[in-house]
Structures are given as structure tokens and as C-alpha cells.
Amino acid sequence: MSAADPAPPFGVYVHWPFCLSKCPYCDFNSHVRHAGIDQPRFAAAFAAEIAATAARIGHRSVSTVFFGGGTPSLMEPSTVAAILDAIGTDWTLASDAEITLEANPSSVEAARFRGYRSIGVNRVSLGVQSLDDTVLRALGRLHTAREALEAVAVARAIFDRMSFDLIYARPGQTVAAWRDELARALAEAGEHLSLYQLTIEPETPFSALHAAGKLAMPDDDLGRALYDATLDQCAAAGLPAYEVSNHARPGAECRHNLVYWRHGEYAGIGPGAHGRLVIDGTRRATAAEKRPEAWLMRVESLGHGVTVDDALSRDEQADEFLLMGLRLAEGIDPKRYAALAGRPLDTARIASLVGHGFVETTADGRLRVTRSGFPLLDAVVADLAA
Ligand SMILES: C[S@@+](CC[C@H](N)C(=O)[O-])C[C@H]1O[C@@H](n2cnc3c(N)ncnc32)[C@H](O)[C@@H]1O
Ligand code: SF4
């Protein structure tokens, strides 16, 4: 790399593992603690883990920070500030760093937004999930649609950049009903929307309901019709999909998530957080202890909570590059694949997938999945990686 090349982006993911209640569809590493949480103690442990990671990998300029969860909007602004201070002390926080915090859209949490803004958070991502109160109750959410839209308005007034999440392809949802809900969402949206099809995760209450035949999930045809409607409506509103589930005005993409999808380097800090670190030229996959109190005790005795720390082989890196990169509308650079794998992609397989209309090559030589290929993304990746 020449001196003129900008440093590649480096992201820091911080996981806050607590929620006020557990939503019945969710299998994220999130826990309810009725007895309260010792936030200063957790803040000190987060800072210690940041210091330990910095000692391992050396200096970095941090281009993005993402507070995910769980429910990071349950963190006191002082807890977030302590973590940002640690990041800025052990590394350098770039002056234009994107600093995102995920928030649940209740009024209590919206009241903290100004505090977050004043300590440097410059983007929020709100879990609205639905604009229908009956659906919100069925999803186990603690907020109403009105409260969520008020939180969206507060966020838009305070932050230049904001996004919100909706879950669609829900039991019983028709294309017409989703179109109407999405139109109302787009009318309130800022620059970015994350729109996820409901997935039934193992060992959740929804999985038990589903097994008992009590959740009528959309079949593949309806799922595809809902997806097509989503792509068309968002593009028409100026927020085209840049990733399978993510839509943004051009230039307003989430820079942090792009680090993952573009095979960049990131540190995972906190219970259950995953990282991809480059140490002495080797890309390593890290993961921390998931249980919050066990993680805390580990950090307090060892200085870090990492329980998995594996060097990735060339094949593993190349597979991951495909799996993540082909989620993006921009696709992948096959030359980068060849450099990682030590061999190029198989041209006969590409030709066959092109023939089926599942992938295409662009004028500048990139390979990307087409609209008809996206619902089959896992199979397309498996075929290319074989
Ligand atoms: C960590 S959560 C977001 C933050 C916050 N805790 C909340 O729920 O508002 C990330 C997002 O994943 C999505 N999600 C979680 N479980 C899902 C599932 N089973 N199917 C589809 N989307 C899901 C939701 O849209 C949620 O907002
Ligand atoms: S969806 Fe969000 S609020 Fe609900 S349990 Fe999962 S992380 Fe917590």
C-alpha cells in the first residue's frame, strides 16, 4: 500500500446484552435482569477488553463504532461515553467516525437520545418492527406504533443519520397489507431502512408455536412476492436495496455493516461479540463468552472475554468473502476472491449460474447476484464455493 492509500476501514462492534423483556421471535444474545445492572462495572470491563484487543493488534484508526444488542438504549450515556473514551484512548477515533447505537423506540429511551448525541453518537437504528399495534403485541413488543413513530421523530430531529427496522413476511400478512405498511414507513423514514423477513429461530417461543402449527408462515411464493414488493417500493422512494435486507439513499449506507460485508477488519467487544482481526498478516476469527456475568468475571480475571480465537485458512476466508459480499447489490471483485483462495472462481459454474439468471457480471468485472438469485442466495454461494 502506498502512503497515499487511505487506511482500510476498521470497525468496533460493542455488544450490550440486556433487554427489558425477551421478544418471542428473537435469538440474539440478550438477557433480562430484573435486579438491575451494575453499569459502571460493565463499563470498566468493556474498557479493559478494548485495551486488551488494542494490545494484541496494535494501533488502528477506528472508522466505525456500532453499539448493538440486546438493547443498547438501556445504557446510560455515561456508560457509552466511557466506552468511546476507551476506544479513543487505545486507538484513534477518526474525526468522521460513524458511531451508531441501536435503540428500542420507547419514550423512555428517546429521552436519552440528546445525551447520546452530546457524547458523539451520530447515528441511531430503531427497532420499530411494525406500525400495527396488534402485530406489535403479537411480537411481544413493549411499545405501540404511535410511541415508535414519536421516537423516530425525536431521532430525526436529533441525529443527522437514522434508520429503523421492520419485520415483514409475518403470519397472515398479505402483499397488499405490507405495501400499505411499508408506504407509511417510507413516509416517516430518514435515509435508511432495514427490512427483515421474519425467521423462525430454533429454541425461541415462536419456534414452539410454529412446531405446534400455530404460526401460519408465508410460503416461498408469498415470501418472494413480499420481497419483490419491498424492493420496488423502496427503490421508487429513493432507498434502493444495497444489501439483501438493507435500503438506503445512495451514500447513506451503514458504513459499519459494510465493513462486515466487504470482508473488512473489526473488533468484537462485549459478551458474545464476534471479531475478525488481522494479526501479523493472519486473519483471525474471535468470539467472546456469551453469558454476561461469566464474561464479566472472565474480563476481570483475564483482561478479556475471548473464548474463540482461530486463524482462518485461505478457503475459510474466501468462503466468508463470498457469503458476505454476495449479499451486497455491488457484488464482489472476483480478483479479490482469487487472491484470498489462491485460485479463481470456476468459470463453468459462473456461466451456468448466469445462464439460470441467478448471477451477472458487471461492465467493470464484478460478480453480483440478480433479483431472481437473491431468494436462493445460500445455494448460489454454496455452488460458487464448491
Ligand atoms: C438486536 S435487534 C434490534 C435492537 C432492539 N433490541 C430492538 O429489538 O428494537 C436487531 C433487529 O433484528 C431483527 N430481528 C430479530 N429477530 C428476528 C427474527 N427472528 N426475524 C427477523 N428479524 C429479526 C429485528 O428487526 C431487530 O430490530
Ligand atoms: S428483538 Fe431486540 S428487544 Fe427484543 S429480545 Fe431481541 S434484542 Fe431484545
CSV table of C-alpha atoms and ligand atoms in Angstrom, one decimal:
chain,number,residue,atom,x,y,z
A,1,MET,CA,0.0,0.0,0.0
A,2,SER,CA,1.4,3.4,-0.9
A,3,ALA,CA,1.5,6.3,1.5
A,4,ALA,CA,-1.3,7.9,-0.4
A,5,ASP,CA,-3.7,5.0,0.0
A,6,PRO,CA,-6.3,5.6,2.8
A,7,ALA,CA,-6.1,3.0,5.6
A,8,PRO,CA,-8.7,0.3,5.2
A,9,PRO,CA,-11.8,0.8,7.4
A,10,PHE,CA,-11.6,-0.7,10.9
A,11,GLY,CA,-14.9,-1.1,12.9
A,12,VAL,CA,-15.6,-1.8,16.5
A,13,TYR,CA,-18.7,-3.7,17.5
A,14,VAL,CA,-19.8,-3.3,21.1
A,15,HIS,CA,-22.5,-5.7,22.4
A,16,TRP,CA,-24.9,-4.7,25.2
A,17,PRO,CA,-26.6,-8.0,26.2
A,18,PHE,CA,-29.6,-6.8,28.1
A,19,CYS,CA,-33.2,-6.1,27.3
A,20,LEU,CA,-36.3,-5.2,29.4
A,21,SER,CA,-38.1,-8.3,28.2
A,22,LYS,CA,-37.3,-11.0,25.7
A,23,CYS,CA,-39.2,-10.9,22.4
A,24,PRO,CA,-40.6,-14.4,21.4
A,25,TYR,CA,-39.0,-14.4,17.9
A,26,CYS,CA,-35.5,-13.3,19.0
A,27,ASP,CA,-32.4,-15.4,19.4
A,28,PHE,CA,-29.9,-12.6,19.8
A,29,ASN,CA,-27.6,-12.8,22.9
A,30,SER,CA,-29.9,-10.8,25.1
A,31,HIS,CA,-30.9,-11.3,28.7
A,32,VAL,CA,-33.4,-9.8,31.2
A,33,ARG,CA,-32.1,-8.8,34.6
A,34,HIS,CA,-34.8,-7.7,37.0
A,35,ALA,CA,-32.3,-7.0,39.7
A,36,GLY,CA,-30.7,-4.2,37.7
A,37,ILE,CA,-27.2,-4.0,36.1
A,38,ASP,CA,-24.1,-2.6,37.5
A,39,GLN,CA,-23.3,-0.3,34.6
A,40,PRO,CA,-20.0,1.2,35.9
A,41,ARG,CA,-18.7,-2.3,36.4
A,42,PHE,CA,-19.7,-3.3,32.9
A,43,ALA,CA,-18.2,-0.1,31.5
A,44,ALA,CA,-14.9,-0.9,33.2
A,45,ALA,CA,-14.9,-4.4,31.7
A,46,PHE,CA,-15.7,-3.1,28.2
A,47,ALA,CA,-12.7,-0.7,28.6
A,48,ALA,CA,-10.5,-3.5,29.7
A,49,GLU,CA,-11.4,-5.7,26.8
A,50,ILE,CA,-10.8,-2.8,24.4
A,51,ALA,CA,-7.3,-2.2,25.9
A,52,ALA,CA,-6.6,-6.0,25.6
A,53,THR,CA,-7.6,-6.1,22.0
A,54,ALA,CA,-5.5,-3.0,21.2
A,55,ALA,CA,-2.5,-4.5,22.9
A,56,ARG,CA,-2.9,-7.6,20.6
A,57,ILE,CA,-3.4,-5.9,17.3
A,58,GLY,CA,-1.7,-2.5,17.7
A,59,HIS,CA,-2.8,0.9,16.6
A,60,ARG,CA,-5.8,1.4,14.3
A,61,SER,CA,-7.8,4.4,13.2
A,62,VAL,CA,-11.4,3.5,14.0
A,63,SER,CA,-13.8,4.4,11.2
A,64,THR,CA,-17.0,3.0,12.7
A,65,VAL,CA,-18.4,2.0,16.1
A,66,PHE,CA,-21.6,0.1,16.4
A,67,PHE,CA,-23.4,-0.4,19.8
A,68,GLY,CA,-25.7,-3.4,19.2
A,69,GLY,CA,-27.7,-5.7,21.4
A,70,GLY,CA,-29.7,-6.5,23.2
A,71,THR,CA,-30.9,-3.0,23.8
A,72,PRO,CA,-28.0,-0.5,23.9
A,73,SER,CA,-30.5,2.3,24.5
A,74,LEU,CA,-30.8,0.9,28.1
A,75,MET,CA,-27.1,2.1,28.6
A,76,GLU,CA,-26.6,5.3,30.5
A,77,PRO,CA,-25.0,7.9,28.3
A,78,SER,CA,-22.1,7.8,30.8
A,79,THR,CA,-21.6,4.1,30.0
A,80,VAL,CA,-21.5,4.8,26.3
A,81,ALA,CA,-19.1,7.7,26.9
A,82,ALA,CA,-16.7,5.5,28.9
A,83,ILE,CA,-16.6,3.0,26.1
A,84,LEU,CA,-16.0,5.7,23.4
A,85,ASP,CA,-13.3,7.2,25.7
A,86,ALA,CA,-11.5,3.8,25.9
A,87,ILE,CA,-11.7,3.4,22.1
A,88,GLY,CA,-10.3,6.9,21.6
A,89,THR,CA,-7.5,6.2,24.1
A,90,ASP,CA,-6.4,2.8,22.9
A,91,TRP,CA,-6.9,3.5,19.2
A,92,THR,CA,-7.7,6.7,17.3
A,93,LEU,CA,-11.3,7.5,16.7
A,94,ALA,CA,-11.4,9.1,13.2
A,95,SER,CA,-12.8,12.6,13.2
A,96,ASP,CA,-15.5,11.5,10.8
A,97,ALA,CA,-16.2,8.1,12.5
A,98,GLU,CA,-19.7,6.7,12.1
A,99,ILE,CA,-21.0,5.9,15.7
A,100,THR,CA,-24.3,4.0,15.7
A,101,LEU,CA,-26.4,3.0,18.6
A,102,GLU,CA,-29.4,0.6,18.4
A,103,ALA,CA,-32.4,1.7,20.3
A,104,ASN,CA,-35.8,0.4,21.2
A,105,PRO,CA,-38.5,3.0,20.3
A,106,SER,CA,-40.0,3.8,23.7
A,107,SER,CA,-40.4,7.3,25.1
A,108,VAL,CA,-38.1,6.5,28.0
A,109,GLU,CA,-35.3,5.6,25.6
A,110,ALA,CA,-36.0,8.6,23.3
A,111,ALA,CA,-35.4,10.8,26.3
A,112,ARG,CA,-31.8,9.6,26.3
A,113,PHE,CA,-31.1,10.5,22.6
A,114,ARG,CA,-29.9,14.0,23.3
A,115,GLY,CA,-27.4,12.6,25.9
A,116,TYR,CA,-26.1,10.1,23.4
A,117,ARG,CA,-25.7,12.9,20.7
A,118,SER,CA,-23.7,15.1,23.1
A,119,ILE,CA,-21.1,12.3,23.7
A,120,GLY,CA,-20.5,11.6,20.0
A,121,VAL,CA,-23.2,9.1,18.8
A,122,ASN,CA,-24.1,10.3,15.4
A,123,ARG,CA,-26.5,7.6,14.1
A,124,VAL,CA,-29.3,5.6,15.6
A,125,SER,CA,-31.1,2.5,14.5
A,126,LEU,CA,-34.5,2.0,16.0
A,127,GLY,CA,-36.3,-1.4,16.2
A,128,VAL,CA,-39.8,-0.3,15.2
A,129,GLN,CA,-40.8,-3.8,13.8
A,130,SER,CA,-44.3,-2.9,12.8
A,131,LEU,CA,-46.7,0.0,12.5
A,132,ASP,CA,-49.7,-2.1,13.7
A,133,ASP,CA,-50.4,-2.4,17.4
A,134,THR,CA,-52.0,-5.8,17.2
A,135,VAL,CA,-48.8,-7.1,15.4
A,136,LEU,CA,-46.6,-5.4,18.0
A,137,ARG,CA,-48.4,-7.2,20.8
A,138,ALA,CA,-48.1,-10.5,19.0
A,139,LEU,CA,-44.3,-9.8,18.6
A,140,GLY,CA,-44.1,-9.2,22.3
A,141,ARG,CA,-43.1,-5.6,21.9
A,142,LEU,CA,-43.4,-3.2,24.8
A,143,HIS,CA,-44.1,-0.1,22.6
A,144,THR,CA,-47.1,1.0,20.5
A,145,ALA,CA,-46.8,2.1,16.9
A,146,ARG,CA,-47.5,5.7,17.9
A,147,GLU,CA,-44.8,5.6,20.5
A,148,ALA,CA,-42.4,4.2,17.9
A,149,LEU,CA,-43.2,6.9,15.4
A,150,GLU,CA,-42.7,9.5,18.1
A,151,ALA,CA,-39.3,8.0,18.8
A,152,VAL,CA,-38.5,8.1,15.1
A,153,ALA,CA,-39.4,11.8,15.0
A,154,VAL,CA,-37.2,12.6,18.1
A,155,ALA,CA,-34.3,10.6,16.5
A,156,ARG,CA,-34.7,12.5,13.2
A,157,ALA,CA,-34.7,15.8,15.0
A,158,ILE,CA,-31.5,15.0,17.0
A,159,PHE,CA,-29.4,12.9,14.6
A,160,ASP,CA,-28.4,13.6,11.0
A,161,ARG,CA,-28.4,9.9,10.3
A,162,MET,CA,-31.0,7.4,11.4
A,163,SER,CA,-32.5,4.1,10.4
A,164,PHE,CA,-35.3,1.9,11.6
A,165,ASP,CA,-36.1,-1.8,11.4
A,166,LEU,CA,-39.3,-3.5,10.4
A,167,ILE,CA,-40.1,-7.2,10.3
A,168,TYR,CA,-42.3,-8.4,7.5
A,169,ALA,CA,-43.4,-11.8,6.0
A,170,ARG,CA,-45.3,-12.3,9.2
A,171,PRO,CA,-48.0,-14.9,9.8
A,172,GLY,CA,-51.1,-14.0,7.8
A,173,GLN,CA,-49.6,-10.9,6.1
A,174,THR,CA,-50.8,-10.2,2.6
A,175,VAL,CA,-48.8,-8.3,-0.1
A,176,ALA,CA,-51.4,-5.5,0.0
A,177,ALA,CA,-51.2,-5.1,3.7
A,178,TRP,CA,-47.4,-5.0,3.6
A,179,ARG,CA,-47.4,-2.5,0.8
A,180,ASP,CA,-49.6,-0.2,2.9
A,181,GLU,CA,-47.5,-0.6,6.0
A,182,LEU,CA,-44.3,0.0,4.0
A,183,ALA,CA,-45.7,3.1,2.4
A,184,ARG,CA,-46.5,4.5,5.8
A,185,ALA,CA,-42.9,3.6,7.0
A,186,LEU,CA,-41.3,5.2,3.9
A,187,ALA,CA,-43.2,8.4,4.7
A,188,GLU,CA,-41.5,8.5,8.1
A,189,ALA,CA,-38.1,7.2,7.1
A,190,GLY,CA,-34.9,9.1,7.0
A,191,GLU,CA,-32.1,7.9,4.9
A,192,HIS,CA,-32.0,4.2,5.7
A,193,LEU,CA,-34.4,1.3,6.4
A,194,SER,CA,-33.6,-2.4,7.5
A,195,LEU,CA,-36.5,-4.7,6.4
A,196,TYR,CA,-36.2,-8.3,7.6
A,197,GLN,CA,-38.4,-11.2,6.7
A,198,LEU,CA,-39.4,-13.0,10.0
A,199,THR,CA,-37.3,-16.0,10.5
A,200,ILE,CA,-38.3,-18.8,13.0
A,201,GLU,CA,-35.2,-19.2,15.1
A,202,PRO,CA,-34.6,-22.5,17.0
A,203,GLU,CA,-35.4,-22.6,20.7
A,204,THR,CA,-37.5,-19.5,20.7
A,205,PRO,CA,-41.2,-19.4,21.8
A,206,PHE,CA,-42.1,-18.7,18.1
A,207,SER,CA,-40.3,-21.9,17.1
A,208,ALA,CA,-42.6,-23.9,19.6
A,209,LEU,CA,-45.7,-22.1,18.3
A,210,HIS,CA,-44.6,-22.8,14.7
A,211,ALA,CA,-44.0,-26.5,15.5
A,212,ALA,CA,-47.5,-26.6,17.0
A,213,GLY,CA,-49.0,-25.3,13.8
A,214,LYS,CA,-50.0,-22.0,15.4
A,215,LEU,CA,-47.9,-19.7,13.1
A,216,ALA,CA,-49.0,-19.7,9.5
A,217,MET,CA,-45.8,-18.5,7.9
A,218,PRO,CA,-45.9,-17.3,4.2
A,219,ASP,CA,-44.9,-20.0,1.7
A,220,ASP,CA,-41.9,-19.4,-0.7
A,221,ASP,CA,-44.1,-17.8,-3.4
A,222,LEU,CA,-45.6,-15.3,-1.0
A,223,GLY,CA,-42.2,-14.6,0.6
A,224,ARG,CA,-40.9,-13.8,-2.9
A,225,ALA,CA,-43.8,-11.6,-3.7
A,226,LEU,CA,-43.4,-9.7,-0.5
A,227,TYR,CA,-39.6,-9.3,-1.2
A,228,ASP,CA,-40.3,-8.1,-4.7
A,229,ALA,CA,-42.8,-5.6,-3.4
A,230,THR,CA,-40.3,-4.4,-0.9
A,231,LEU,CA,-37.5,-3.9,-3.5
A,232,ASP,CA,-39.8,-2.0,-5.9
A,233,GLN,CA,-41.4,0.3,-3.3
A,234,CYS,CA,-38.1,1.2,-1.6
A,235,ALA,CA,-36.4,1.9,-4.9
A,236,ALA,CA,-39.3,4.1,-6.1
A,237,ALA,CA,-39.0,6.0,-2.8
A,238,GLY,CA,-35.3,6.6,-3.4
A,239,LEU,CA,-34.0,4.0,-1.0
A,240,PRO,CA,-32.8,1.1,-3.2
A,241,ALA,CA,-31.6,-2.1,-1.6
A,242,TYR,CA,-27.8,-2.1,-1.2
A,243,GLU,CA,-27.9,-5.4,0.7
A,244,VAL,CA,-30.5,-8.2,1.0
A,245,SER,CA,-32.4,-6.5,3.8
A,246,ASN,CA,-31.0,-3.0,3.8
A,247,HIS,CA,-32.1,0.0,1.9
A,248,ALA,CA,-30.6,3.5,1.8
A,249,ARG,CA,-30.4,6.7,-0.1
A,250,PRO,CA,-27.1,6.4,-2.1
A,251,GLY,CA,-24.3,7.5,0.2
A,252,ALA,CA,-26.3,6.8,3.3
A,253,GLU,CA,-25.4,3.1,3.6
A,254,CYS,CA,-24.4,1.9,7.1
A,255,ARG,CA,-20.6,2.1,6.9
A,256,HIS,CA,-20.1,-0.2,9.8
A,257,ASN,CA,-22.1,-3.1,8.3
A,258,LEU,CA,-20.3,-2.5,5.0
A,259,VAL,CA,-17.1,-3.4,6.9
A,260,TYR,CA,-18.6,-6.9,7.5
A,261,TRP,CA,-19.9,-7.4,4.1
A,262,ARG,CA,-16.7,-6.2,2.4
A,263,HIS,CA,-14.5,-8.5,4.3
A,264,GLY,CA,-13.0,-5.8,6.4
A,265,GLU,CA,-11.4,-5.9,9.9
A,266,TYR,CA,-13.4,-5.3,13.0
A,267,ALA,CA,-13.1,-5.9,16.8
A,268,GLY,CA,-15.9,-7.5,18.7
A,269,ILE,CA,-16.2,-6.2,22.3
A,270,GLY,CA,-18.6,-7.5,25.0
A,271,PRO,CA,-20.5,-10.7,25.7
A,272,GLY,CA,-20.8,-13.0,22.7
A,273,ALA,CA,-19.3,-10.4,20.3
A,274,HIS,CA,-17.5,-11.7,17.2
A,275,GLY,CA,-14.5,-10.1,15.6
A,276,ARG,CA,-12.2,-10.5,12.6
A,277,LEU,CA,-8.7,-9.3,13.4
A,278,VAL,CA,-5.6,-9.2,11.3
A,279,ILE,CA,-2.6,-10.1,13.5
A,280,ASP,CA,0.9,-10.5,11.9
A,281,GLY,CA,-0.8,-10.8,8.5
A,282,THR,CA,-3.2,-13.6,9.6
A,283,ARG,CA,-6.9,-13.1,9.7
A,284,ARG,CA,-8.4,-14.5,12.9
A,285,ALA,CA,-12.0,-15.1,14.0
A,286,THR,CA,-12.7,-14.2,17.6
A,287,ALA,CA,-15.8,-14.7,19.8
A,288,ALA,CA,-16.3,-13.9,23.4
A,289,GLU,CA,-18.1,-15.7,26.2
A,290,LYS,CA,-21.8,-15.2,25.7
A,291,ARG,CA,-23.2,-15.2,29.3
A,292,PRO,CA,-22.9,-11.6,30.6
A,293,GLU,CA,-21.8,-12.3,34.2
A,294,ALA,CA,-19.4,-15.1,33.1
A,295,TRP,CA,-18.0,-12.7,30.5
A,296,LEU,CA,-17.6,-10.0,33.2
A,297,MET,CA,-15.8,-12.4,35.6
A,298,ARG,CA,-13.5,-13.6,32.8
A,299,VAL,CA,-12.6,-10.0,31.8
A,300,GLU,CA,-12.0,-9.1,35.5
A,301,SER,CA,-9.6,-12.0,35.9
A,302,LEU,CA,-8.0,-12.4,32.5
A,303,GLY,CA,-8.4,-8.9,31.0
A,304,HIS,CA,-10.6,-10.2,28.1
A,305,GLY,CA,-13.6,-12.4,27.5
A,306,VAL,CA,-12.4,-14.1,24.3
A,307,THR,CA,-13.1,-17.9,24.2
A,308,VAL,CA,-12.6,-18.5,20.5
A,309,ASP,CA,-9.6,-17.2,18.6
A,310,ASP,CA,-9.0,-19.1,15.4
A,311,ALA,CA,-6.7,-18.4,12.4
A,312,LEU,CA,-8.7,-18.6,9.2
A,313,SER,CA,-7.5,-20.8,6.4
A,314,ARG,CA,-7.4,-19.4,2.8
A,315,ASP,CA,-10.5,-21.4,2.0
A,316,GLU,CA,-12.4,-20.2,5.0
A,317,GLN,CA,-11.6,-16.6,4.2
A,318,ALA,CA,-12.6,-17.0,0.6
A,319,ASP,CA,-15.9,-18.7,1.5
A,320,GLU,CA,-16.7,-15.9,4.0
A,321,PHE,CA,-15.8,-13.3,1.4
A,322,LEU,CA,-18.3,-14.8,-1.0
A,323,LEU,CA,-21.0,-15.3,1.6
A,324,MET,CA,-20.9,-11.8,2.9
A,325,GLY,CA,-20.0,-9.9,-0.4
A,326,LEU,CA,-22.7,-11.5,-2.5
A,327,ARG,CA,-25.3,-10.1,-0.1
A,328,LEU,CA,-24.4,-6.7,-1.5
A,329,ALA,CA,-26.0,-5.2,-4.6
A,330,GLU,CA,-22.5,-4.2,-5.7
A,331,GLY,CA,-21.4,-7.8,-5.5
A,332,ILE,CA,-17.8,-8.9,-5.3
A,333,ASP,CA,-14.5,-8.4,-7.1
A,334,PRO,CA,-13.5,-11.9,-8.4
A,335,LYS,CA,-9.8,-10.9,-8.4
A,336,ARG,CA,-10.1,-10.4,-4.6
A,337,TYR,CA,-11.6,-13.9,-4.3
A,338,ALA,CA,-8.7,-15.4,-6.3
A,339,ALA,CA,-6.2,-13.6,-4.1
A,340,LEU,CA,-7.8,-15.0,-1.0
A,341,ALA,CA,-8.4,-18.5,-2.2
A,342,GLY,CA,-5.2,-18.9,-4.2
A,343,ARG,CA,-7.4,-19.9,-7.2
A,344,PRO,CA,-10.0,-18.2,-9.3
A,345,LEU,CA,-13.8,-18.9,-9.2
A,346,ASP,CA,-14.8,-21.7,-11.6
A,347,THR,CA,-15.8,-20.1,-14.9
A,348,ALA,CA,-18.1,-23.0,-15.8
A,349,ARG,CA,-20.1,-22.7,-12.6
A,350,ILE,CA,-20.4,-18.9,-13.1
A,351,ALA,CA,-21.6,-19.5,-16.7
A,352,SER,CA,-24.2,-21.9,-15.5
A,353,LEU,CA,-25.5,-19.5,-12.8
A,354,VAL,CA,-25.5,-16.7,-15.4
A,355,GLY,CA,-27.5,-19.0,-17.7
A,356,HIS,CA,-30.1,-19.5,-15.0
A,357,GLY,CA,-30.3,-15.8,-14.4
A,358,PHE,CA,-29.1,-16.0,-10.8
A,359,VAL,CA,-25.8,-14.0,-11.1
A,360,GLU,CA,-24.4,-11.5,-13.6
A,361,THR,CA,-21.1,-9.8,-14.3
A,362,THR,CA,-20.9,-6.1,-14.5
A,363,ALA,CA,-19.1,-3.9,-17.0
A,364,ASP,CA,-16.3,-3.4,-14.5
A,365,GLY,CA,-15.8,-7.1,-14.0
A,366,ARG,CA,-17.7,-7.6,-10.7
A,367,LEU,CA,-19.9,-10.5,-10.0
A,368,ARG,CA,-23.3,-10.0,-8.4
A,369,VAL,CA,-26.5,-11.8,-7.6
A,370,THR,CA,-29.6,-10.9,-9.5
A,371,ARG,CA,-33.0,-10.2,-8.2
A,372,SER,CA,-34.1,-13.8,-9.0
A,373,GLY,CA,-30.9,-15.2,-7.5
A,374,PHE,CA,-31.4,-13.4,-4.1
A,375,PRO,CA,-34.1,-15.7,-2.7
A,376,LEU,CA,-31.6,-18.6,-3.5
A,377,LEU,CA,-28.5,-16.8,-2.2
A,378,ASP,CA,-27.3,-19.6,0.1
A,379,ALA,CA,-27.5,-22.1,-2.8
A,380,VAL,CA,-25.7,-19.7,-5.2
A,381,VAL,CA,-22.9,-19.2,-2.7
A,382,ALA,CA,-22.6,-22.9,-2.0
A,383,ASP,CA,-22.4,-23.6,-5.7
A,384,LEU,CA,-19.7,-21.0,-6.3
A,385,ALA,CA,-17.7,-22.0,-3.3
A,386,ALA,CA,-17.8,-25.8,-4.1
B,1,LIG,C1,-30.7,-6.6,18.0
B,1,LIG,S1,-32.2,-6.3,17.3
B,1,LIG,C2,-32.5,-4.6,17.4
B,1,LIG,C3,-32.5,-3.7,18.5
B,1,LIG,C4,-33.5,-3.7,19.6
B,1,LIG,N1,-33.2,-4.7,20.6
B,1,LIG,C5,-34.9,-3.9,19.1
B,1,LIG,O1,-35.4,-5.0,19.2
B,1,LIG,O2,-35.6,-2.9,18.8
B,1,LIG,C6,-31.9,-6.3,15.6
B,1,LIG,C7,-33.1,-6.5,14.7
B,1,LIG,O3,-33.2,-7.8,14.2
B,1,LIG,C8,-34.5,-8.1,13.8
B,1,LIG,N2,-34.8,-9.4,14.2
B,1,LIG,C9,-34.6,-10.0,15.4
B,1,LIG,N3,-35.0,-11.3,15.4
B,1,LIG,C10,-35.6,-11.5,14.2
B,1,LIG,C11,-36.2,-12.6,13.5
B,1,LIG,N4,-36.4,-13.8,14.2
B,1,LIG,N5,-36.7,-12.5,12.3
B,1,LIG,C12,-36.5,-11.3,11.6
B,1,LIG,N6,-35.9,-10.2,12.1
B,1,LIG,C13,-35.4,-10.3,13.4
B,1,LIG,C14,-35.4,-7.0,14.3
B,1,LIG,O4,-35.9,-6.2,13.3
B,1,LIG,C15,-34.5,-6.2,15.3
B,1,LIG,O5,-34.8,-4.9,15.2
B,2,SF4,S1,-35.6,-8.1,19.4
B,2,SF4,FE1,-34.4,-6.5,20.5
B,2,SF4,S2,-35.6,-6.0,22.4
B,2,SF4,FE2,-36.4,-8.0,21.6
B,2,SF4,S3,-35.3,-9.5,22.7
B,2,SF4,FE3,-34.2,-9.2,20.7
B,2,SF4,S4,-32.6,-7.7,21.2
B,2,SF4,FE4,-34.1,-7.6,22.9
